[in-house]
Structures are given as structure tokens and as C-alpha cells.
PDB file of N, CA and C in Angstrom:
ATOM      1  N   UNK A   1      63.398-170.649  95.769  1.00 86.00           N
ATOM      2  CA  UNK A   1      63.500-170.876  94.336  1.00 86.00           C
ATOM      3  C   UNK A   1      64.935-171.314  94.041  1.00 86.00           C
ATOM      4  N   UNK A   2      65.076-172.425  93.330  1.00 95.00           N
ATOM      5  CA  UNK A   2      66.420-172.903  93.015  1.00 95.00           C
ATOM      6  C   UNK A   2      66.948-172.227  91.744  1.00 95.00           C
ATOM      7  N   UNK A   3      68.213-172.493  91.429  1.00 94.00           N
ATOM      8  CA  UNK A   3      68.860-171.838  90.287  1.00 94.00           C
ATOM      9  C   UNK A   3      68.160-172.135  88.963  1.00 94.00           C
ATOM     10  N   UNK A   4      67.710-173.370  88.790  1.00 95.00           N
ATOM     11  CA  UNK A   4      67.044-173.752  87.539  1.00 95.00           C
ATOM     12  C   UNK A   4      65.722-173.003  87.361  1.00 95.00           C
ATOM     13  N   UNK A   5      64.966-172.890  88.435  1.00 95.00           N
ATOM     14  CA  UNK A   5      63.700-172.153  88.376  1.00 95.00           C
ATOM     15  C   UNK A   5      63.949-170.672  88.126  1.00 95.00           C
ATOM     16  N   UNK A   6      64.961-170.135  88.777  1.00 95.00           N
ATOM     17  CA  UNK A   6      65.305-168.730  88.597  1.00 95.00           C
ATOM     18  C   UNK A   6      65.729-168.458  87.154  1.00 95.00           C
ATOM     19  N   UNK A   7      66.541-169.356  86.591  1.00 96.00           N
ATOM     20  CA  UNK A   7      66.973-169.195  85.203  1.00 96.00           C
ATOM     21  C   UNK A   7      65.787-169.286  84.253  1.00 96.00           C
ATOM     22  N   UNK A   8      64.870-170.195  84.536  1.00 95.00           N
ATOM     23  CA  UNK A   8      63.674-170.333  83.709  1.00 95.00           C
ATOM     24  C   UNK A   8      62.839-169.059  83.741  1.00 95.00           C
ATOM     25  N   UNK A   9      62.668-168.484  84.917  1.00 96.00           N
ATOM     26  CA  UNK A   9      61.924-167.225  85.049  1.00 96.00           C
ATOM     27  C   UNK A   9      62.627-166.096  84.301  1.00 96.00           C
ATOM     28  N   UNK A  10      63.946-166.040  84.423  1.00 95.00           N
ATOM     29  CA  UNK A  10      64.718-165.007  83.732  1.00 95.00           C
ATOM     30  C   UNK A  10      64.598-165.167  82.219  1.00 95.00           C
ATOM     31  N   UNK A  11      64.694-166.399  81.734  1.00 96.00           N
ATOM     32  CA  UNK A  11      64.543-166.657  80.297  1.00 96.00           C
ATOM     33  C   UNK A  11      63.170-166.211  79.805  1.00 96.00           C
ATOM     34  N   UNK A  12      62.142-166.485  80.594  1.00 96.00           N
ATOM     35  CA  UNK A  12      60.786-166.077  80.235  1.00 96.00           C
ATOM     36  C   UNK A  12      60.668-164.559  80.181  1.00 96.00           C
ATOM     37  N   UNK A  13      61.234-163.875  81.159  1.00 95.00           N
ATOM     38  CA  UNK A  13      61.190-162.408  81.168  1.00 95.00           C
ATOM     39  C   UNK A  13      61.909-161.814  79.962  1.00 95.00           C
ATOM     40  N   UNK A  14      63.065-162.366  79.623  1.00 94.00           N
ATOM     41  CA  UNK A  14      63.827-161.858  78.479  1.00 94.00           C
ATOM     42  C   UNK A  14      63.054-162.085  77.182  1.00 94.00           C
ATOM     43  N   UNK A  15      62.480-163.271  77.022  1.00 96.00           N
ATOM     44  CA  UNK A  15      61.700-163.571  75.817  1.00 96.00           C
ATOM     45  C   UNK A  15      60.464-162.685  75.736  1.00 96.00           C
ATOM     46  N   UNK A  16      59.811-162.478  76.864  1.00 95.00           N
ATOM     47  CA  UNK A  16      58.624-161.626  76.896  1.00 95.00           C
ATOM     48  C   UNK A  16      58.982-160.195  76.535  1.00 95.00           C
ATOM     49  N   UNK A  17      60.089-159.696  77.067  1.00 91.00           N
ATOM     50  CA  UNK A  17      60.511-158.334  76.747  1.00 91.00           C
ATOM     51  C   UNK A  17      60.809-158.198  75.256  1.00 91.00           C
ATOM     52  N   UNK A  18      61.463-159.190  74.679  1.00 92.00           N
ATOM     53  CA  UNK A  18      61.755-159.137  73.244  1.00 92.00           C
ATOM     54  C   UNK A  18      60.462-159.106  72.431  1.00 92.00           C
ATOM     55  N   UNK A  19      59.506-159.938  72.806  1.00 94.00           N
ATOM     56  CA  UNK A  19      58.219-159.945  72.109  1.00 94.00           C
ATOM     57  C   UNK A  19      57.482-158.630  72.262  1.00 94.00           C
ATOM     58  N   UNK A  20      57.481-158.090  73.468  1.00 93.00           N
ATOM     59  CA  UNK A  20      56.818-156.802  73.703  1.00 93.00           C
ATOM     60  C   UNK A  20      57.493-155.678  72.927  1.00 93.00           C
ATOM     61  N   UNK A  21      58.822-155.727  72.826  1.00 90.00           N
ATOM     62  CA  UNK A  21      59.522-154.710  72.031  1.00 90.00           C
ATOM     63  C   UNK A  21      59.071-154.769  70.577  1.00 90.00           C
ATOM     64  N   UNK A  22      58.934-155.975  70.051  1.00 91.00           N
ATOM     65  CA  UNK A  22      58.491-156.120  68.661  1.00 91.00           C
ATOM     66  C   UNK A  22      57.072-155.590  68.482  1.00 91.00           C
ATOM     67  N   UNK A  23      56.195-155.930  69.402  1.00 94.00           N
ATOM     68  CA  UNK A  23      54.799-155.485  69.310  1.00 94.00           C
ATOM     69  C   UNK A  23      54.699-153.975  69.428  1.00 94.00           C
ATOM     70  N   UNK A  24      55.309-153.428  70.461  1.00 93.00           N
ATOM     71  CA  UNK A  24      55.241-151.979  70.678  1.00 93.00           C
ATOM     72  C   UNK A  24      55.937-151.238  69.539  1.00 93.00           C
ATOM     73  N   UNK A  25      57.061-151.762  69.088  1.00 91.00           N
ATOM     74  CA  UNK A  25      57.762-151.128  67.971  1.00 91.00           C
ATOM     75  C   UNK A  25      56.912-151.078  66.718  1.00 91.00           C
ATOM     76  N   UNK A  26      56.214-152.156  66.440  1.00 92.00           N
ATOM     77  CA  UNK A  26      55.329-152.189  65.278  1.00 92.00           C
ATOM     78  C   UNK A  26      54.184-151.196  65.429  1.00 92.00           C
ATOM     79  N   UNK A  27      53.595-151.156  66.614  1.00 93.00           N
ATOM     80  CA  UNK A  27      52.514-150.193  66.858  1.00 93.00           C
ATOM     81  C   UNK A  27      53.009-148.757  66.713  1.00 93.00           C
ATOM     82  N   UNK A  28      54.200-148.494  67.216  1.00 92.00           N
ATOM     83  CA  UNK A  28      54.752-147.143  67.108  1.00 92.00           C
ATOM     84  C   UNK A  28      55.010-146.771  65.648  1.00 92.00           C
ATOM     85  N   UNK A  29      55.642-147.687  64.919  1.00 92.00           N
ATOM     86  CA  UNK A  29      56.026-147.399  63.536  1.00 92.00           C
ATOM     87  C   UNK A  29      54.823-147.196  62.625  1.00 92.00           C
ATOM     88  N   UNK A  30      53.703-147.812  62.955  1.00 92.00           N
ATOM     89  CA  UNK A  30      52.517-147.707  62.098  1.00 92.00           C
ATOM     90  C   UNK A  30      51.463-146.762  62.663  1.00 92.00           C
ATOM     91  N   UNK A  31      51.776-146.088  63.739  1.00 93.00           N
ATOM     92  CA  UNK A  31      50.804-145.171  64.348  1.00 93.00           C
ATOM     93  C   UNK A  31      50.450-144.067  63.352  1.00 93.00           C
ATOM     94  N   UNK A  32      49.160-143.751  63.189  1.00 93.00           N
ATOM     95  CA  UNK A  32      48.760-142.745  62.197  1.00 93.00           C
ATOM     96  C   UNK A  32      49.293-141.338  62.500  1.00 93.00           C
ATOM     97  N   UNK A  33      49.581-141.055  63.750  1.00 94.00           N
ATOM     98  CA  UNK A  33      50.153-139.751  64.111  1.00 94.00           C
ATOM     99  C   UNK A  33      51.509-139.990  64.769  1.00 94.00           C
ATOM    100  N   UNK A  34      52.427-140.511  63.970  1.00 92.00           N
ATOM    101  CA  UNK A  34      53.739-140.959  64.435  1.00 92.00           C
ATOM    102  C   UNK A  34      54.489-139.887  65.229  1.00 92.00           C
ATOM    103  N   UNK A  35      54.596-138.687  64.685  1.00 92.00           N
ATOM    104  CA  UNK A  35      55.357-137.627  65.349  1.00 92.00           C
ATOM    105  C   UNK A  35      54.714-137.228  66.676  1.00 92.00           C
ATOM    106  N   UNK A  36      53.399-137.129  66.682  1.00 94.00           N
ATOM    107  CA  UNK A  36      52.674-136.786  67.906  1.00 94.00           C
ATOM    108  C   UNK A  36      52.867-137.883  68.961  1.00 94.00           C
ATOM    109  N   UNK A  37      52.837-139.117  68.522  1.00 93.00           N
ATOM    110  CA  UNK A  37      53.053-140.251  69.419  1.00 93.00           C
ATOM    111  C   UNK A  37      54.436-140.166  70.058  1.00 93.00           C
ATOM    112  N   UNK A  38      55.450-139.888  69.244  1.00 92.00           N
ATOM    113  CA  UNK A  38      56.824-139.787  69.745  1.00 92.00           C
ATOM    114  C   UNK A  38      56.949-138.680  70.787  1.00 92.00           C
ATOM    115  N   UNK A  39      56.363-137.538  70.513  1.00 94.00           N
ATOM    116  CA  UNK A  39      56.422-136.410  71.437  1.00 94.00           C
ATOM    117  C   UNK A  39      55.716-136.750  72.752  1.00 94.00           C
ATOM    118  N   UNK A  40      54.552-137.350  72.656  1.00 95.00           N
ATOM    119  CA  UNK A  40      53.809-137.744  73.855  1.00 95.00           C
ATOM    120  C   UNK A  40      54.602-138.760  74.673  1.00 95.00           C
ATOM    121  N   UNK A  41      55.216-139.715  74.013  1.00 94.00           N
ATOM    122  CA  UNK A  41      55.998-140.736  74.702  1.00 94.00           C
ATOM    123  C   UNK A  41      57.171-140.119  75.459  1.00 94.00           C
ATOM    124  N   UNK A  42      57.833-139.159  74.846  1.00 93.00           N
ATOM    125  CA  UNK A  42      58.952-138.484  75.508  1.00 93.00           C
ATOM    126  C   UNK A  42      58.479-137.787  76.778  1.00 93.00           C
ATOM    127  N   UNK A  43      57.376-137.064  76.685  1.00 93.00           N
ATOM    128  CA  UNK A  43      56.830-136.376  77.852  1.00 93.00           C
ATOM    129  C   UNK A  43      56.371-137.337  78.930  1.00 93.00           C
ATOM    130  N   UNK A  44      55.705-138.395  78.526  1.00 93.00           N
ATOM    131  CA  UNK A  44      55.207-139.378  79.483  1.00 93.00           C
ATOM    132  C   UNK A  44      56.355-140.073  80.210  1.00 93.00           C
ATOM    133  N   UNK A  45      57.412-140.361  79.490  1.00 94.00           N
ATOM    134  CA  UNK A  45      58.576-140.988  80.116  1.00 94.00           C
ATOM    135  C   UNK A  45      59.149-140.090  81.211  1.00 94.00           C
ATOM    136  N   UNK A  46      59.269-138.802  80.916  1.00 92.00           N
ATOM    137  CA  UNK A  46      59.804-137.870  81.916  1.00 92.00           C
ATOM    138  C   UNK A  46      58.901-137.799  83.140  1.00 92.00           C
ATOM    139  N   UNK A  47      57.595-137.773  82.922  1.00 92.00           N
ATOM    140  CA  UNK A  47      56.651-137.752  84.050  1.00 92.00           C
ATOM    141  C   UNK A  47      56.798-139.028  84.878  1.00 92.00           C
ATOM    142  N   UNK A  48      56.882-140.152  84.200  1.00 91.00           N
ATOM    143  CA  UNK A  48      57.009-141.427  84.894  1.00 91.00           C
ATOM    144  C   UNK A  48      58.296-141.496  85.716  1.00 91.00           C
ATOM    145  N   UNK A  49      59.396-141.090  85.117  1.00 92.00           N
ATOM    146  CA  UNK A  49      60.686-141.245  85.787  1.00 92.00           C
ATOM    147  C   UNK A  49      60.944-140.209  86.871  1.00 92.00           C
ATOM    148  N   UNK A  50      60.359-139.032  86.742  1.00 91.00           N
ATOM    149  CA  UNK A  50      60.648-137.975  87.717  1.00 91.00           C
ATOM    150  C   UNK A  50      59.476-137.667  88.637  1.00 91.00           C
ATOM    151  N   UNK A  51      58.317-138.201  88.323  1.00 90.00           N
ATOM    152  CA  UNK A  51      57.125-137.905  89.116  1.00 90.00           C
ATOM    153  C   UNK A  51      56.871-138.911  90.218  1.00 90.00           C
ATOM    154  N   UNK A  52      55.683-138.865  90.713  1.00 90.00           N
ATOM    155  CA  UNK A  52      55.253-139.717  91.828  1.00 90.00           C
ATOM    156  C   UNK A  52      55.422-141.203  91.509  1.00 90.00           C
ATOM    157  N   UNK A  53      55.082-141.601  90.297  1.00 85.00           N
ATOM    158  CA  UNK A  53      55.148-143.019  89.918  1.00 85.00           C
ATOM    159  C   UNK A  53      56.570-143.567  89.948  1.00 85.00           C
ATOM    160  N   UNK A  54      57.548-142.711  89.695  1.00 88.00           N
ATOM    161  CA  UNK A  54      58.929-143.168  89.633  1.00 88.00           C
ATOM    162  C   UNK A  54      59.714-143.053  90.920  1.00 88.00           C
ATOM    163  N   UNK A  55      59.069-142.649  91.991  1.00 90.00           N
ATOM    164  CA  UNK A  55      59.783-142.451  93.262  1.00 90.00           C
ATOM    165  C   UNK A  55      60.468-143.713  93.771  1.00 90.00           C
ATOM    166  N   UNK A  56      59.886-144.856  93.511  1.00 92.00           N
ATOM    167  CA  UNK A  56      60.464-146.100  94.030  1.00 92.00           C
ATOM    168  C   UNK A  56      61.533-146.690  93.115  1.00 92.00           C
ATOM    169  N   UNK A  57      61.738-146.106  91.935  1.00 92.00           N
ATOM    170  CA  UNK A  57      62.744-146.623  91.009  1.00 92.00           C
ATOM    171  C   UNK A  57      64.144-146.275  91.498  1.00 92.00           C
ATOM    172  N   UNK A  58      65.069-147.207  91.305  1.00 94.00           N
ATOM    173  CA  UNK A  58      66.472-146.894  91.562  1.00 94.00           C
ATOM    174  C   UNK A  58      66.997-146.098  90.370  1.00 94.00           C
ATOM    175  N   UNK A  59      68.159-145.505  90.535  1.00 93.00           N
ATOM    176  CA  UNK A  59      68.758-144.755  89.427  1.00 93.00           C
ATOM    177  C   UNK A  59      69.013-145.681  88.238  1.00 93.00           C
ATOM    178  N   UNK A  60      69.443-146.901  88.514  1.00 95.00           N
ATOM    179  CA  UNK A  60      69.698-147.868  87.437  1.00 95.00           C
ATOM    180  C   UNK A  60      68.398-148.214  86.702  1.00 95.00           C
ATOM    181  N   UNK A  61      67.311-148.394  87.438  1.00 94.00           N
ATOM    182  CA  UNK A  61      66.019-148.692  86.813  1.00 94.00           C
ATOM    183  C   UNK A  61      65.554-147.528  85.947  1.00 94.00           C
ATOM    184  N   UNK A  62      65.751-146.314  86.416  1.00 93.00           N
ATOM    185  CA  UNK A  62      65.381-145.137  85.612  1.00 93.00           C
ATOM    186  C   UNK A  62      66.178-145.108  84.310  1.00 93.00           C
ATOM    187  N   UNK A  63      67.478-145.354  84.423  1.00 94.00           N
ATOM    188  CA  UNK A  63      68.331-145.331  83.237  1.00 94.00           C
ATOM    189  C   UNK A  63      67.931-146.430  82.256  1.00 94.00           C
ATOM    190  N   UNK A  64      67.656-147.616  82.756  1.00 93.00           N
ATOM    191  CA  UNK A  64      67.269-148.720  81.874  1.00 93.00           C
ATOM    192  C   UNK A  64      65.915-148.466  81.217  1.00 93.00           C
ATOM    193  N   UNK A  65      64.984-147.879  81.946  1.00 92.00           N
ATOM    194  CA  UNK A  65      63.684-147.532  81.357  1.00 92.00           C
ATOM    195  C   UNK A  65      63.870-146.499  80.251  1.00 92.00           C
ATOM    196  N   UNK A  66      64.701-145.501  80.518  1.00 93.00           N
ATOM    197  CA  UNK A  66      64.974-144.464  79.520  1.00 93.00           C
ATOM    198  C   UNK A  66      65.604-145.081  78.270  1.00 93.00           C
ATOM    199  N   UNK A  67      66.590-145.955  78.453  1.00 92.00           N
ATOM    200  CA  UNK A  67      67.260-146.590  77.311  1.00 92.00           C
ATOM    201  C   UNK A  67      66.295-147.469  76.521  1.00 92.00           C
ATOM    202  N   UNK A  68      65.407-148.159  77.215  1.00 90.00           N
ATOM    203  CA  UNK A  68      64.420-149.011  76.551  1.00 90.00           C
ATOM    204  C   UNK A  68      63.513-148.176  75.648  1.00 90.00           C
ATOM    205  N   UNK A  69      62.989-147.084  76.181  1.00 91.00           N
ATOM    206  CA  UNK A  69      62.104-146.214  75.399  1.00 91.00           C
ATOM    207  C   UNK A  69      62.878-145.566  74.255  1.00 91.00           C
ATOM    208  N   UNK A  70      64.084-145.103  74.516  1.00 91.00           N
ATOM    209  CA  UNK A  70      64.879-144.469  73.460  1.00 91.00           C
ATOM    210  C   UNK A  70      65.209-145.453  72.344  1.00 91.00           C
ATOM    211  N   UNK A  71      65.421-146.708  72.690  1.00 89.00           N
ATOM    212  CA  UNK A  71      65.658-147.726  71.663  1.00 89.00           C
ATOM    213  C   UNK A  71      64.446-147.835  70.743  1.00 89.00           C
ATOM    214  N   UNK A  72      63.262-147.880  71.324  1.00 88.00           N
ATOM    215  CA  UNK A  72      62.042-147.953  70.517  1.00 88.00           C
ATOM    216  C   UNK A  72      61.833-146.685  69.697  1.00 88.00           C
ATOM    217  N   UNK A  73      62.248-145.543  70.229  1.00 89.00           N
ATOM    218  CA  UNK A  73      62.047-144.288  69.507  1.00 89.00           C
ATOM    219  C   UNK A  73      62.968-144.158  68.299  1.00 89.00           C
ATOM    220  N   UNK A  74      63.967-145.010  68.186  1.00 88.00           N
ATOM    221  CA  UNK A  74      64.840-144.965  67.016  1.00 88.00           C
ATOM    222  C   UNK A  74      64.271-145.738  65.829  1.00 88.00           C
ATOM    223  N   UNK A  75      63.119-146.358  66.020  1.00 86.00           N
ATOM    224  CA  UNK A  75      62.470-147.042  64.904  1.00 86.00           C
ATOM    225  C   UNK A  75      61.928-146.010  63.926  1.00 86.00           C
ATOM    226  N   UNK A  76      62.108-146.272  62.672  1.00 88.00           N
ATOM    227  CA  UNK A  76      61.587-145.369  61.647  1.00 88.00           C
ATOM    228  C   UNK A  76      60.090-145.565  61.468  1.00 88.00           C
ATOM    229  N   UNK A  77      59.455-144.528  60.997  1.00 90.00           N
ATOM    230  CA  UNK A  77      58.036-144.613  60.660  1.00 90.00           C
ATOM    231  C   UNK A  77      57.878-145.614  59.518  1.00 90.00           C
ATOM    232  N   UNK A  78      56.865-146.431  59.607  1.00 87.00           N
ATOM    233  CA  UNK A  78      56.613-147.426  58.567  1.00 87.00           C
ATOM    234  C   UNK A  78      56.159-146.736  57.286  1.00 87.00           C
ATOM    235  N   UNK A  79      56.468-147.331  56.133  1.00 86.00           N
ATOM    236  CA  UNK A  79      55.977-146.756  54.879  1.00 86.00           C
ATOM    237  C   UNK A  79      54.454-146.825  54.814  1.00 86.00           C
ATOM    238  N   UNK A  80      53.874-145.990  53.976  1.00 84.00           N
ATOM    239  CA  UNK A  80      52.412-145.959  53.845  1.00 84.00           C
ATOM    240  C   UNK A  80      51.852-147.312  53.421  1.00 84.00           C
ATOM    241  N   UNK A  81      52.528-147.964  52.477  1.00 84.00           N
ATOM    242  CA  UNK A  81      52.062-149.261  51.988  1.00 84.00           C
ATOM    243  C   UNK A  81      53.066-150.327  52.427  1.00 84.00           C
ATOM    244  N   UNK A  82      52.584-151.295  53.163  1.00 80.00           N
ATOM    245  CA  UNK A  82      53.441-152.373  53.650  1.00 80.00           C
ATOM    246  C   UNK A  82      53.096-153.643  52.883  1.00 80.00           C
ATOM    247  N   UNK A  83      54.114-154.237  52.279  1.00 80.00           N
ATOM    248  CA  UNK A  83      53.949-155.471  51.513  1.00 80.00           C
ATOM    249  C   UNK A  83      54.755-156.570  52.205  1.00 80.00           C
ATOM    250  N   UNK A  84      54.193-157.228  53.214  1.00 74.00           N
ATOM    251  CA  UNK A  84      54.965-158.199  53.989  1.00 74.00           C
ATOM    252  C   UNK A  84      55.446-159.408  53.195  1.00 74.00           C
ATOM    253  N   UNK A  85      54.736-159.786  52.157  1.00 75.00           N
ATOM    254  CA  UNK A  85      55.129-160.964  51.386  1.00 75.00           C
ATOM    255  C   UNK A  85      56.116-160.640  50.275  1.00 75.00           C
ATOM    256  N   UNK A  86      56.319-159.383  49.998  1.00 73.00           N
ATOM    257  CA  UNK A  86      57.185-158.968  48.902  1.00 73.00           C
ATOM    258  C   UNK A  86      58.625-159.437  49.094  1.00 73.00           C
ATOM    259  N   UNK A  87      59.127-159.410  50.300  1.00 64.00           N
ATOM    260  CA  UNK A  87      60.516-159.753  50.556  1.00 64.00           C
ATOM    261  C   UNK A  87      60.782-161.228  50.771  1.00 64.00           C
ATOM    262  N   UNK A  88      59.762-162.059  50.821  1.00 64.00           N
ATOM    263  CA  UNK A  88      59.970-163.477  51.103  1.00 64.00           C
ATOM    264  C   UNK A  88      60.808-164.142  50.019  1.00 64.00           C
ATOM    265  N   UNK A  89      60.577-163.807  48.785  1.00 65.00           N
ATOM    266  CA  UNK A  89      61.341-164.420  47.693  1.00 65.00           C
ATOM    267  C   UNK A  89      62.829-164.140  47.839  1.00 65.00           C
ATOM    268  N   UNK A  90      63.181-163.012  48.386  1.00 60.00           N
ATOM    269  CA  UNK A  90      64.588-162.656  48.557  1.00 60.00           C
ATOM    270  C   UNK A  90      65.237-163.431  49.704  1.00 60.00           C
ATOM    271  N   UNK A  91      64.446-163.997  50.596  1.00 55.00           N
ATOM    272  CA  UNK A  91      64.985-164.736  51.733  1.00 55.00           C
ATOM    273  C   UNK A  91      65.479-166.120  51.345  1.00 55.00           C
ATOM    274  N   UNK A  92      64.930-166.660  50.285  1.00 58.00           N
ATOM    275  CA  UNK A  92      65.323-167.993  49.847  1.00 58.00           C
ATOM    276  C   UNK A  92      66.034-167.880  48.507  1.00 58.00           C
ATOM    277  N   UNK A  93      67.081-168.673  48.333  1.00 54.00           N
ATOM    278  CA  UNK A  93      67.769-168.689  47.050  1.00 54.00           C
ATOM    279  C   UNK A  93      66.887-169.354  46.000  1.00 54.00           C
ATOM    280  N   UNK A  94      66.323-170.492  46.376  1.00 55.00           N
ATOM    281  CA  UNK A  94      65.420-171.219  45.484  1.00 55.00           C
ATOM    282  C   UNK A  94      64.250-171.709  46.309  1.00 55.00           C
ATOM    283  N   UNK A  95      63.105-171.709  45.714  1.00 48.00           N
ATOM    284  CA  UNK A  95      61.937-172.271  46.387  1.00 48.00           C
ATOM    285  C   UNK A  95      62.117-173.779  46.453  1.00 48.00           C
ATOM    286  N   UNK A  96      61.692-174.424  47.524  1.00 51.00           N
ATOM    287  CA  UNK A  96      61.827-175.883  47.608  1.00 51.00           C
ATOM    288  C   UNK A  96      61.216-176.597  46.415  1.00 51.00           C
ATOM    289  N   UNK A  97      60.139-176.072  45.868  1.00 54.00           N
ATOM    290  CA  UNK A  97      59.496-176.725  44.725  1.00 54.00           C
ATOM    291  C   UNK A  97      60.359-176.646  43.471  1.00 54.00           C
ATOM    292  N   UNK A  98      61.310-175.696  43.421  1.00 54.00           N
ATOM    293  CA  UNK A  98      62.215-175.609  42.278  1.00 54.00           C
ATOM    294  C   UNK A  98      63.208-176.767  42.282  1.00 54.00           C
ATOM    295  N   UNK A  99      63.584-177.216  43.471  1.00 53.00           N
ATOM    296  CA  UNK A  99      64.566-178.284  43.592  1.00 53.00           C
ATOM    297  C   UNK A  99      63.917-179.656  43.462  1.00 53.00           C
ATOM    298  N   UNK A 100      62.727-179.796  44.019  1.00 47.00           N
ATOM    299  CA  UNK A 100      62.088-181.097  44.076  1.00 47.00           C
ATOM    300  C   UNK A 100      60.575-180.904  44.082  1.00 47.00           C
ATOM    301  N   UNK A 101      59.885-181.476  43.155  1.00 46.00           N
ATOM    302  CA  UNK A 101      58.439-181.286  43.101  1.00 46.00           C
ATOM    303  C   UNK A 101      57.708-181.873  44.308  1.00 46.00           C
ATOM    304  N   UNK A 102      58.391-182.707  45.120  1.00 47.00           N
ATOM    305  CA  UNK A 102      57.742-183.301  46.281  1.00 47.00           C
ATOM    306  C   UNK A 102      57.895-182.461  47.540  1.00 47.00           C
ATOM    307  N   UNK A 103      58.592-181.371  47.466  1.00 47.00           N
ATOM    308  CA  UNK A 103      58.704-180.538  48.663  1.00 47.00           C
ATOM    309  C   UNK A 103      60.088-179.994  48.901  1.00 47.00           C
ATOM    310  N   UNK A 104      60.513-180.005  50.160  1.00 48.00           N
ATOM    311  CA  UNK A 104      61.705-179.294  50.590  1.00 48.00           C
ATOM    312  C   UNK A 104      62.999-180.057  50.369  1.00 48.00           C
ATOM    313  N   UNK A 105      63.035-181.036  49.527  1.00 47.00           N
ATOM    314  CA  UNK A 105      64.281-181.711  49.213  1.00 47.00           C
ATOM    315  C   UNK A 105      64.582-182.916  50.089  1.00 47.00           C
ATOM    316  N   UNK A 106      63.701-183.290  50.985  1.00 46.00           N
ATOM    317  CA  UNK A 106      63.941-184.438  51.850  1.00 46.00           C
ATOM    318  C   UNK A 106      63.648-185.745  51.129  1.00 46.00           C
ATOM    319  N   UNK A 107      62.798-185.681  50.126  1.00 43.00           N
ATOM    320  CA  UNK A 107      62.390-186.889  49.426  1.00 43.00           C
ATOM    321  C   UNK A 107      62.839-186.820  47.977  1.00 43.00           C
ATOM    322  N   UNK A 108      63.187-187.949  47.435  1.00 43.00           N
ATOM    323  CA  UNK A 108      63.595-188.009  46.029  1.00 43.00           C
ATOM    324  C   UNK A 108      62.435-188.550  45.204  1.00 43.00           C
ATOM    325  N   UNK A 109      62.284-188.001  44.024  1.00 39.00           N
ATOM    326  CA  UNK A 109      61.197-188.451  43.146  1.00 39.00           C
ATOM    327  C   UNK A 109      61.539-189.771  42.507  1.00 39.00           C
TER     328      UNK A 109
END
């Protein structure tokens, strides 16, 4: 494998990990039994890292796995009612239609 292929694989792994963190974080934050989930995850991590399954892990791999899980555990529980579209208006100063009736300002009327 050459350097370019290796870099491509590494980029894919990093992007995949970021996506998985977002997915798992969302599932954790919205879990109906959030506290129970957190407690179970803590116990499962210890079993994984110190038990039979973790025997082949290096010390660095154990530490990184622990840090990864602990990062996810710092996510707050999601509110009961989630309004995903509520904050969109705050992301833009003006809607494109406010500036130009034809769209995002690329065309002049």
C-alpha cells in the first residue's frame, strides 16, 4: 500500500469515527433510560477492557477506548421535546428570499 492509499484509508477511518460518534451520541442522549444506559456502558467498558475480549489490546488501545467512551458519556441527556427546525432561523442573518426574491443572491431581478 502506498502513502496515498494509506492516507485515503486513514481519512476514511477518521470520517467514519466522527460519524459514528454523532450517531452513538444521539442515541445515547435520547435513550429513554439515559441513566441506566450510562451505568451499563460504564460496566461494559470495564468488562471489555479488563476481561477476555480485551486481552489483545495494548495499553494505549485500552486508554483510547476508555477516552472515546468517556467523551460520549459527557453528552447531556436530550430534552423531552426536540425542535430541530427551531434554531435554523438563528443560523442565518437573513433568509436568501429577504435579499432577493429569485433566491440566494446570485441572480439580480
